[in-house]
PDB file of C-alpha atoms in Angstrom:
ATOM      1  CA  GLN A   1       0.000   0.000   0.000  1.00 73.00           C
ATOM      2  CA  VAL A   2       1.227   3.457  -0.925  1.00 79.00           C
ATOM      3  CA  GLN A   3       2.520   5.386   2.048  1.00 90.00           C
ATOM      4  CA  LEU A   4       3.602   8.991   2.426  1.00 95.00           C
ATOM      5  CA  VAL A   5       5.052  10.283   5.664  1.00 96.00           C
ATOM      6  CA  GLU A   6       5.632  13.947   6.396  1.00 98.00           C
ATOM      7  CA  SER A   7       8.098  15.210   8.970  1.00 98.00           C
ATOM      8  CA  GLY A   8       9.733  18.413  10.078  1.00 98.00           C
ATOM      9  CA  GLY A   9       6.795  20.279  11.524  1.00 98.00           C
ATOM     10  CA  ASP A  10       7.595  22.412  14.534  1.00 97.00           C
ATOM     11  CA  LEU A  11       6.940  25.607  16.438  1.00 98.00           C
ATOM     12  CA  VAL A  12       8.785  28.504  14.818  1.00 98.00           C
ATOM     13  CA  GLN A  13       8.824  32.246  15.384  1.00 98.00           C
ATOM     14  CA  PRO A  14       7.448  34.667  12.794  1.00 98.00           C
ATOM     15  CA  GLY A  15      10.057  35.378  10.165  1.00 98.00           C
ATOM     16  CA  GLY A  16      11.703  32.038  10.750  1.00 98.00           C
ATOM     17  CA  SER A  17      12.341  29.108   8.443  1.00 98.00           C
ATOM     18  CA  LEU A  18      11.432  25.448   8.464  1.00 98.00           C
ATOM     19  CA  SER A  19      11.972  22.522   6.145  1.00 98.00           C
ATOM     20  CA  LEU A  20       9.418  19.767   5.702  1.00 98.00           C
ATOM     21  CA  SER A  21      10.137  16.341   4.280  1.00 98.00           C
ATOM     22  CA  CYS A  22       7.880  13.832   2.567  1.00 97.00           C
ATOM     23  CA  ALA A  23       9.061  10.241   2.376  1.00 95.00           C
ATOM     24  CA  ALA A  24       7.417   7.647   0.187  1.00 91.00           C
ATOM     25  CA  SER A  25       7.354   3.922   0.739  1.00 86.00           C
ATOM     26  CA  LYS A  26       5.983   1.005  -1.249  1.00 84.00           C
ATOM     27  CA  PHE A  27       5.988   3.040  -4.425  1.00 82.00           C
ATOM     28  CA  THR A  28       8.345   5.274  -6.327  1.00 84.00           C
ATOM     29  CA  LEU A  29       7.675   8.984  -6.225  1.00 83.00           C
ATOM     30  CA  ASP A  30       8.890   9.515  -9.765  1.00 84.00           C
ATOM     31  CA  ARG A  31       5.615   8.119 -11.087  1.00 88.00           C
ATOM     32  CA  TYR A  32       3.673  11.013  -9.620  1.00 92.00           C
ATOM     33  CA  ILE A  33       3.434  14.731  -9.312  1.00 94.00           C
ATOM     34  CA  ILE A  34       3.915  15.565  -5.639  1.00 95.00           C
ATOM     35  CA  GLY A  35       2.080  18.392  -3.961  1.00 97.00           C
ATOM     36  CA  TRP A  36       2.187  20.118  -0.621  1.00 98.00           C
ATOM     37  CA  PHE A  37      -1.031  21.229   1.017  1.00 98.00           C
ATOM     38  CA  ARG A  38      -2.075  22.654   4.343  1.00 98.00           C
ATOM     39  CA  GLN A  39      -5.194  22.865   6.398  1.00 98.00           C
ATOM     40  CA  ALA A  40      -5.797  25.266   9.234  1.00 97.00           C
ATOM     41  CA  PRO A  41      -8.588  24.730  11.776  1.00 93.00           C
ATOM     42  CA  GLY A  42     -11.933  25.643  10.318  1.00 95.00           C
ATOM     43  CA  LYS A  43     -10.527  26.167   6.838  1.00 97.00           C
ATOM     44  CA  GLU A  44     -10.474  24.144   3.660  1.00 97.00           C
ATOM     45  CA  ARG A  45      -7.387  22.285   2.580  1.00 97.00           C
ATOM     46  CA  GLU A  46      -5.219  24.622   0.513  1.00 97.00           C
ATOM     47  CA  GLY A  47      -2.821  23.672  -2.262  1.00 98.00           C
ATOM     48  CA  LEU A  48       0.578  25.331  -1.831  1.00 98.00           C
ATOM     49  CA  SER A  49       2.995  23.869  -4.316  1.00 98.00           C
ATOM     50  CA  CYS A  50       3.660  20.905  -6.546  1.00 97.00           C
ATOM     51  CA  ILE A  51       6.531  19.546  -8.568  1.00 96.00           C
ATOM     52  CA  SER A  52       6.464  17.609 -11.791  1.00 93.00           C
ATOM     53  CA  ASN A  53       7.864  14.101 -12.022  1.00 90.00           C
ATOM     54  CA  THR A  54       9.009  14.615 -15.617  1.00 88.00           C
ATOM     55  CA  ASP A  55      10.776  17.929 -16.011  1.00 88.00           C
ATOM     56  CA  GLY A  56      10.868  19.210 -12.425  1.00 89.00           C
ATOM     57  CA  SER A  57       8.498  22.081 -13.155  1.00 94.00           C
ATOM     58  CA  THR A  58       7.178  23.699 -10.032  1.00 96.00           C
ATOM     59  CA  TYR A  59       3.962  25.525  -9.203  1.00 96.00           C
ATOM     60  CA  TYR A  60       3.176  27.745  -6.247  1.00 97.00           C
ATOM     61  CA  SER A  61       0.096  29.369  -4.852  1.00 97.00           C
ATOM     62  CA  ASP A  62       0.179  33.127  -4.528  1.00 97.00           C
ATOM     63  CA  SER A  63       0.118  32.785  -0.755  1.00 96.00           C
ATOM     64  CA  VAL A  64       3.549  31.121  -0.658  1.00 97.00           C
ATOM     65  CA  LYS A  65       5.250  32.170  -3.882  1.00 97.00           C
ATOM     66  CA  GLY A  66       8.657  33.638  -3.134  1.00 97.00           C
ATOM     67  CA  ARG A  67       8.710  32.217   0.402  1.00 98.00           C
ATOM     68  CA  PHE A  68       8.407  28.453  -0.091  1.00 98.00           C
ATOM     69  CA  THR A  69      10.510  26.200  -2.317  1.00 98.00           C
ATOM     70  CA  ILE A  70       9.608  22.661  -3.328  1.00 98.00           C
ATOM     71  CA  SER A  71      12.202  20.129  -4.411  1.00 96.00           C
ATOM     72  CA  ARG A  72      12.403  16.421  -4.987  1.00 93.00           C
ATOM     73  CA  ASP A  73      15.061  13.730  -4.729  1.00 91.00           C
ATOM     74  CA  ASN A  74      13.803  10.816  -6.778  1.00 86.00           C
ATOM     75  CA  ALA A  75      16.834   8.704  -5.978  1.00 88.00           C
ATOM     76  CA  ASN A  76      15.921   8.774  -2.305  1.00 91.00           C
ATOM     77  CA  ASN A  77      12.163   8.907  -2.831  1.00 91.00           C
ATOM     78  CA  MET A  78      11.862  12.223  -1.006  1.00 94.00           C
ATOM     79  CA  VAL A  79      10.180  15.562  -1.582  1.00 96.00           C
ATOM     80  CA  TYR A  80      10.909  18.672   0.446  1.00 98.00           C
ATOM     81  CA  LEU A  81       9.262  21.985   1.191  1.00 98.00           C
ATOM     82  CA  GLN A  82      11.602  24.715   2.355  1.00 98.00           C
ATOM     83  CA  MET A  83       9.647  27.483   4.045  1.00 98.00           C
ATOM     84  CA  SER A  84      10.992  30.897   4.927  1.00 98.00           C
ATOM     85  CA  SER A  85       9.646  34.240   6.131  1.00 98.00           C
ATOM     86  CA  LEU A  86       6.980  32.341   7.985  1.00 98.00           C
ATOM     87  CA  LYS A  87       3.905  34.169   9.216  1.00 97.00           C
ATOM     88  CA  PRO A  88       1.367  33.301  11.901  1.00 97.00           C
ATOM     89  CA  GLU A  89      -1.153  32.649   9.135  1.00 97.00           C
ATOM     90  CA  ASP A  90       1.068  29.818   7.886  1.00 98.00           C
ATOM     91  CA  THR A  91       0.073  27.849  10.977  1.00 98.00           C
ATOM     92  CA  ALA A  92      -1.618  24.644   9.825  1.00 98.00           C
ATOM     93  CA  VAL A  93      -1.222  20.917   9.379  1.00 98.00           C
ATOM     94  CA  TYR A  94       0.901  20.368   6.288  1.00 98.00           C
ATOM     95  CA  TYR A  95       0.374  17.389   4.001  1.00 98.00           C
ATOM     96  CA  CYS A  96       2.156  15.943   1.024  1.00 97.00           C
ATOM     97  CA  ALA A  97       0.239  14.093  -1.630  1.00 97.00           C
ATOM     98  CA  ALA A  98       0.906  12.147  -4.807  1.00 94.00           C
ATOM     99  CA  GLY A  99      -1.139  12.114  -7.957  1.00 93.00           C
ATOM    100  CA  ASN A 100      -1.408  13.035 -11.588  1.00 90.00           C
ATOM    101  CA  PRO A 101      -3.470  16.223 -11.554  1.00 88.00           C
ATOM    102  CA  PHE A 102      -5.042  17.250 -14.805  1.00 85.00           C
ATOM    103  CA  ALA A 103      -7.562  20.011 -14.350  1.00 81.00           C
ATOM    104  CA  SER A 104      -5.817  21.936 -11.577  1.00 90.00           C
ATOM    105  CA  MET A 105      -2.300  21.391 -10.328  1.00 91.00           C
ATOM    106  CA  LEU A 106      -3.058  22.473  -6.763  1.00 94.00           C
ATOM    107  CA  ALA A 107      -6.556  21.098  -6.283  1.00 95.00           C
ATOM    108  CA  PRO A 108      -6.602  18.560  -3.428  1.00 95.00           C
ATOM    109  CA  GLY A 109      -9.173  16.449  -5.248  1.00 93.00           C
ATOM    110  CA  GLU A 110      -6.690  15.790  -8.040  1.00 94.00           C
ATOM    111  CA  TYR A 111      -4.347  13.853  -5.744  1.00 96.00           C
ATOM    112  CA  ASP A 112      -4.755  10.203  -4.870  1.00 93.00           C
ATOM    113  CA  TYR A 113      -2.396   9.447  -1.981  1.00 94.00           C
ATOM    114  CA  TRP A 114      -1.919  11.465   1.181  1.00 96.00           C
ATOM    115  CA  GLY A 115       0.298  11.478   4.215  1.00 96.00           C
ATOM    116  CA  GLN A 116      -0.945  11.929   7.761  1.00 97.00           C
ATOM    117  CA  GLY A 117       0.285  15.515   8.058  1.00 98.00           C
ATOM    118  CA  THR A 118       2.750  17.405  10.206  1.00 98.00           C
ATOM    119  CA  GLN A 119       1.912  20.409  12.390  1.00 98.00           C
ATOM    120  CA  VAL A 120       3.543  23.756  11.702  1.00 98.00           C
ATOM    121  CA  THR A 121       2.927  26.502  14.235  1.00 98.00           C
ATOM    122  CA  VAL A 122       4.218  30.016  13.690  1.00 98.00           C
ATOM    123  CA  SER A 123       4.034  32.003  16.871  1.00 97.00           C
ATOM    124  CA  SER A 124       6.132  34.180  19.109  1.00 96.00           C
TER     125      SER A 124
END
């Protein structure tokens, strides 16, 4: 069974940086586009970024463009999300997901496999 496991969530001060990791097991990540999403309490799940499995193209939502960077290491079956200039409104549970989105690159419904999430809290 496909498994994705996120790690790296933590409490960080505003303006700080954090790096999240997404590890895949029982399948190879290079078959899928990998996306990062987040969900804050009382809000819908939001697509943040994704990275192509073919040419490494990346996509970012306006809310994180210029602050977050997605990368992948197919050899080690890992995807990363480097976050900087963090704001309190970035506080959420962060998820990675695998799929082959067609209609919308950052729509949660376009992704098939999900991790359990990792908590990121931005607070002083």
